Amino acid sequence: MFFLTTVEADGSIIVIPKDVVIRGSSEYVLHLVGFFIEANMNYREVNFNLRRMWRRYDIVDISLGDNGFCLFKFKRESRMQKVLENGTWLVDGVPLFLRKWRPGPTTQKIEPNKIPLWIGMRNVTVAIS
């Protein structure tokens, strides 16, 4: 588990106690972290589209950070898990990659385990038997 430390101007180091980190982490159990590939998405656009698409998954809150990462809060873990299981989501044609929130730095890019791929094929004869 990652624990934050801060170095003050006078050289002193402040360490956040493990129990404080664990207590604070429990607040984010029902959160997913998301990242849009190569796009700087507008909050209104993201909020409108995902609230509409995730209505049945009981989405509670959507937050966008300055670093390109998003936080999504759900009412229930089972619903949050369904969002993860249903693959890569597209918001206005831009892929949104998700993972469960975990303590530590969120500046690491999310490594997708699958990526949607569309192939346009022209002049292909399909044989139906």
PDB file of C-alpha atoms in Angstrom:
ATOM      1  CA  MET A   1       0.000   0.000   0.000  1.00  0.00           C
ATOM      2  CA  PHE A   2       1.256   3.488  -0.830  1.00  0.00           C
ATOM      3  CA  PHE A   3       1.534   6.112   1.913  1.00  0.00           C
ATOM      4  CA  LEU A   4       1.939   9.784   1.169  1.00  0.00           C
ATOM      5  CA  THR A   5       4.721  11.797   2.695  1.00  0.00           C
ATOM      6  CA  THR A   6       5.273  15.523   2.419  1.00  0.00           C
ATOM      7  CA  VAL A   7       8.557  17.350   2.686  1.00  0.00           C
ATOM      8  CA  GLU A   8       8.065  20.794   4.171  1.00  0.00           C
ATOM      9  CA  ALA A   9      10.168  23.854   3.284  1.00  0.00           C
ATOM     10  CA  ASP A  10      12.154  23.482   6.513  1.00  0.00           C
ATOM     11  CA  GLY A  11      13.122  19.911   5.505  1.00  0.00           C
ATOM     12  CA  SER A  12      10.802  18.124   7.939  1.00  0.00           C
ATOM     13  CA  ILE A  13       8.871  15.111   6.623  1.00  0.00           C
ATOM     14  CA  ILE A  14       5.224  14.528   7.449  1.00  0.00           C
ATOM     15  CA  VAL A  15       4.059  10.904   7.302  1.00  0.00           C
ATOM     16  CA  ILE A  16       0.358  10.153   7.192  1.00  0.00           C
ATOM     17  CA  PRO A  17      -0.357   7.286   9.619  1.00  0.00           C
ATOM     18  CA  LYS A  18      -1.479   3.972   8.125  1.00  0.00           C
ATOM     19  CA  ASP A  19      -4.818   3.945  10.014  1.00  0.00           C
ATOM     20  CA  VAL A  20      -5.692   7.390   8.603  1.00  0.00           C
ATOM     21  CA  VAL A  21      -4.983   6.152   5.077  1.00  0.00           C
ATOM     22  CA  ILE A  22      -7.093   3.016   5.634  1.00  0.00           C
ATOM     23  CA  ARG A  23     -10.003   5.018   7.095  1.00  0.00           C
ATOM     24  CA  GLY A  24      -9.852   7.484   4.218  1.00  0.00           C
ATOM     25  CA  SER A  25      -9.563   4.687   1.661  1.00  0.00           C
ATOM     26  CA  SER A  26     -12.788   3.095   2.876  1.00  0.00           C
ATOM     27  CA  GLU A  27     -14.635   6.176   1.575  1.00  0.00           C
ATOM     28  CA  TYR A  28     -13.638   5.252  -1.994  1.00  0.00           C
ATOM     29  CA  VAL A  29     -14.597   1.559  -2.069  1.00  0.00           C
ATOM     30  CA  LEU A  30     -17.526   2.330  -4.381  1.00  0.00           C
ATOM     31  CA  HIS A  31     -15.476   4.419  -6.835  1.00  0.00           C
ATOM     32  CA  LEU A  32     -14.074   3.696 -10.260  1.00  0.00           C
ATOM     33  CA  VAL A  33     -11.222   5.665 -11.804  1.00  0.00           C
ATOM     34  CA  GLY A  34     -11.499   6.425 -15.504  1.00  0.00           C
ATOM     35  CA  PHE A  35      -9.265   7.806 -18.201  1.00  0.00           C
ATOM     36  CA  PHE A  36     -10.093   8.985 -21.730  1.00  0.00           C
ATOM     37  CA  ILE A  37      -7.478   8.124 -24.333  1.00  0.00           C
ATOM     38  CA  GLU A  38      -6.099  11.142 -26.192  1.00  0.00           C
ATOM     39  CA  ALA A  39      -9.012  13.400 -25.312  1.00  0.00           C
ATOM     40  CA  ASN A  40      -9.736  16.225 -22.934  1.00  0.00           C
ATOM     41  CA  MET A  41     -13.405  15.664 -22.236  1.00  0.00           C
ATOM     42  CA  ASN A  42     -15.797  18.386 -21.113  1.00  0.00           C
ATOM     43  CA  TYR A  43     -17.510  17.728 -17.744  1.00  0.00           C
ATOM     44  CA  ARG A  44     -21.017  18.486 -19.050  1.00  0.00           C
ATOM     45  CA  GLU A  45     -20.507  16.074 -21.947  1.00  0.00           C
ATOM     46  CA  VAL A  46     -19.215  13.286 -19.692  1.00  0.00           C
ATOM     47  CA  ASN A  47     -21.848  13.861 -17.010  1.00  0.00           C
ATOM     48  CA  PHE A  48     -24.758  13.916 -19.484  1.00  0.00           C
ATOM     49  CA  ASN A  49     -23.676  10.829 -21.418  1.00  0.00           C
ATOM     50  CA  LEU A  50     -22.607   8.628 -18.521  1.00  0.00           C
ATOM     51  CA  ARG A  51     -25.597   9.447 -16.318  1.00  0.00           C
ATOM     52  CA  ARG A  52     -27.801   8.430 -19.233  1.00  0.00           C
ATOM     53  CA  MET A  53     -25.798   5.262 -20.032  1.00  0.00           C
ATOM     54  CA  TRP A  54     -25.210   4.226 -16.394  1.00  0.00           C
ATOM     55  CA  ARG A  55     -28.625   5.114 -14.942  1.00  0.00           C
ATOM     56  CA  ARG A  56     -29.416   1.428 -14.333  1.00  0.00           C
ATOM     57  CA  TYR A  57     -26.055   0.987 -12.557  1.00  0.00           C
ATOM     58  CA  ASP A  58     -26.925   3.516  -9.828  1.00  0.00           C
ATOM     59  CA  ILE A  59     -24.251   6.115 -10.546  1.00  0.00           C
ATOM     60  CA  VAL A  60     -24.139   8.661  -7.714  1.00  0.00           C
ATOM     61  CA  ASP A  61     -21.421  11.147  -8.631  1.00  0.00           C
ATOM     62  CA  ILE A  62     -19.035  12.008 -11.456  1.00  0.00           C
ATOM     63  CA  SER A  63     -15.875  14.084 -10.928  1.00  0.00           C
ATOM     64  CA  LEU A  64     -13.271  15.140 -13.479  1.00  0.00           C
ATOM     65  CA  GLY A  65      -9.748  15.981 -12.380  1.00  0.00           C
ATOM     66  CA  ASP A  66      -7.284  18.346 -14.023  1.00  0.00           C
ATOM     67  CA  ASN A  67      -4.964  15.434 -14.743  1.00  0.00           C
ATOM     68  CA  GLY A  68      -7.406  13.782 -17.166  1.00  0.00           C
ATOM     69  CA  PHE A  69      -8.669  11.227 -14.668  1.00  0.00           C
ATOM     70  CA  CYS A  70     -12.297  10.842 -13.634  1.00  0.00           C
ATOM     71  CA  LEU A  71     -13.872   9.464 -10.465  1.00  0.00           C
ATOM     72  CA  PHE A  72     -17.226   7.688 -10.596  1.00  0.00           C
ATOM     73  CA  LYS A  73     -19.140   6.849  -7.413  1.00  0.00           C
ATOM     74  CA  PHE A  74     -21.816   4.139  -7.255  1.00  0.00           C
ATOM     75  CA  LYS A  75     -24.458   3.167  -4.694  1.00  0.00           C
ATOM     76  CA  ARG A  76     -23.650  -0.554  -4.760  1.00  0.00           C
ATOM     77  CA  GLU A  77     -20.534  -2.580  -5.446  1.00  0.00           C
ATOM     78  CA  SER A  78     -22.453  -5.117  -7.558  1.00  0.00           C
ATOM     79  CA  ARG A  79     -23.598  -2.352  -9.929  1.00  0.00           C
ATOM     80  CA  MET A  80     -20.114  -0.859 -10.084  1.00  0.00           C
ATOM     81  CA  GLN A  81     -18.744  -4.310 -10.965  1.00  0.00           C
ATOM     82  CA  LYS A  82     -21.271  -4.594 -13.824  1.00  0.00           C
ATOM     83  CA  VAL A  83     -19.937  -1.352 -15.319  1.00  0.00           C
ATOM     84  CA  LEU A  84     -16.422  -2.829 -15.240  1.00  0.00           C
ATOM     85  CA  GLU A  85     -17.562  -6.132 -16.740  1.00  0.00           C
ATOM     86  CA  ASN A  86     -19.437  -4.495 -19.612  1.00  0.00           C
ATOM     87  CA  GLY A  87     -16.223  -3.541 -21.321  1.00  0.00           C
ATOM     88  CA  THR A  88     -14.789  -0.344 -22.643  1.00  0.00           C
ATOM     89  CA  TRP A  89     -17.350   2.447 -22.743  1.00  0.00           C
ATOM     90  CA  LEU A  90     -17.487   5.095 -25.464  1.00  0.00           C
ATOM     91  CA  VAL A  91     -18.429   8.681 -24.657  1.00  0.00           C
ATOM     92  CA  ASP A  92     -18.989  10.621 -27.884  1.00  0.00           C
ATOM     93  CA  GLY A  93     -16.831   8.060 -29.665  1.00  0.00           C
ATOM     94  CA  VAL A  94     -13.936   8.385 -27.200  1.00  0.00           C
ATOM     95  CA  PRO A  95     -12.957   5.216 -25.270  1.00  0.00           C
ATOM     96  CA  LEU A  96     -13.161   5.430 -21.481  1.00  0.00           C
ATOM     97  CA  PHE A  97     -10.943   2.951 -19.648  1.00  0.00           C
ATOM     98  CA  LEU A  98     -11.885   2.069 -16.080  1.00  0.00           C
ATOM     99  CA  ARG A  99     -10.478   0.354 -13.018  1.00  0.00           C
ATOM    100  CA  LYS A 100     -11.427   0.162  -9.372  1.00  0.00           C
ATOM    101  CA  TRP A 101     -10.083   2.968  -7.204  1.00  0.00           C
ATOM    102  CA  ARG A 102      -7.160   1.983  -4.992  1.00  0.00           C
ATOM    103  CA  PRO A 103      -4.905   3.921  -2.635  1.00  0.00           C
ATOM    104  CA  GLY A 104      -1.860   5.435  -4.234  1.00  0.00           C
ATOM    105  CA  PRO A 105      -1.053   7.774  -7.061  1.00  0.00           C
ATOM    106  CA  THR A 106      -3.736   8.016  -9.745  1.00  0.00           C
ATOM    107  CA  THR A 107      -1.425   9.513 -12.339  1.00  0.00           C
ATOM    108  CA  GLN A 108      -0.599   6.083 -13.736  1.00  0.00           C
ATOM    109  CA  LYS A 109      -2.369   5.484 -17.023  1.00  0.00           C
ATOM    110  CA  ILE A 110      -4.912   2.693 -16.959  1.00  0.00           C
ATOM    111  CA  GLU A 111      -3.768  -0.319 -18.948  1.00  0.00           C
ATOM    112  CA  PRO A 112      -6.806  -1.734 -20.765  1.00  0.00           C
ATOM    113  CA  ASN A 113      -7.129  -5.502 -21.085  1.00  0.00           C
ATOM    114  CA  LYS A 114      -9.347  -5.146 -24.160  1.00  0.00           C
ATOM    115  CA  ILE A 115      -9.922  -2.421 -26.721  1.00  0.00           C
ATOM    116  CA  PRO A 116     -12.885  -2.185 -29.106  1.00  0.00           C
ATOM    117  CA  LEU A 117     -11.905  -2.388 -32.748  1.00  0.00           C
ATOM    118  CA  TRP A 118     -14.127  -1.615 -35.715  1.00  0.00           C
ATOM    119  CA  ILE A 119     -13.165  -2.734 -39.180  1.00  0.00           C
ATOM    120  CA  GLY A 120     -14.860  -1.425 -42.296  1.00  0.00           C
ATOM    121  CA  MET A 121     -14.853  -3.934 -45.146  1.00  0.00           C
ATOM    122  CA  ARG A 122     -16.003  -2.998 -48.636  1.00  0.00           C
ATOM    123  CA  ASN A 123     -16.827  -5.158 -51.604  1.00  0.00           C
ATOM    124  CA  VAL A 124     -16.773  -8.355 -49.564  1.00  0.00           C
ATOM    125  CA  THR A 125     -19.133 -11.086 -50.712  1.00  0.00           C
ATOM    126  CA  VAL A 126     -20.784 -12.955 -47.885  1.00  0.00           C
ATOM    127  CA  ALA A 127     -21.804 -16.501 -48.656  1.00  0.00           C
ATOM    128  CA  ILE A 128     -24.933 -17.642 -46.862  1.00  0.00           C
ATOM    129  CA  SER A 129     -25.618 -21.349 -46.931  1.00  0.00           C
TER     130      SER A 129
END
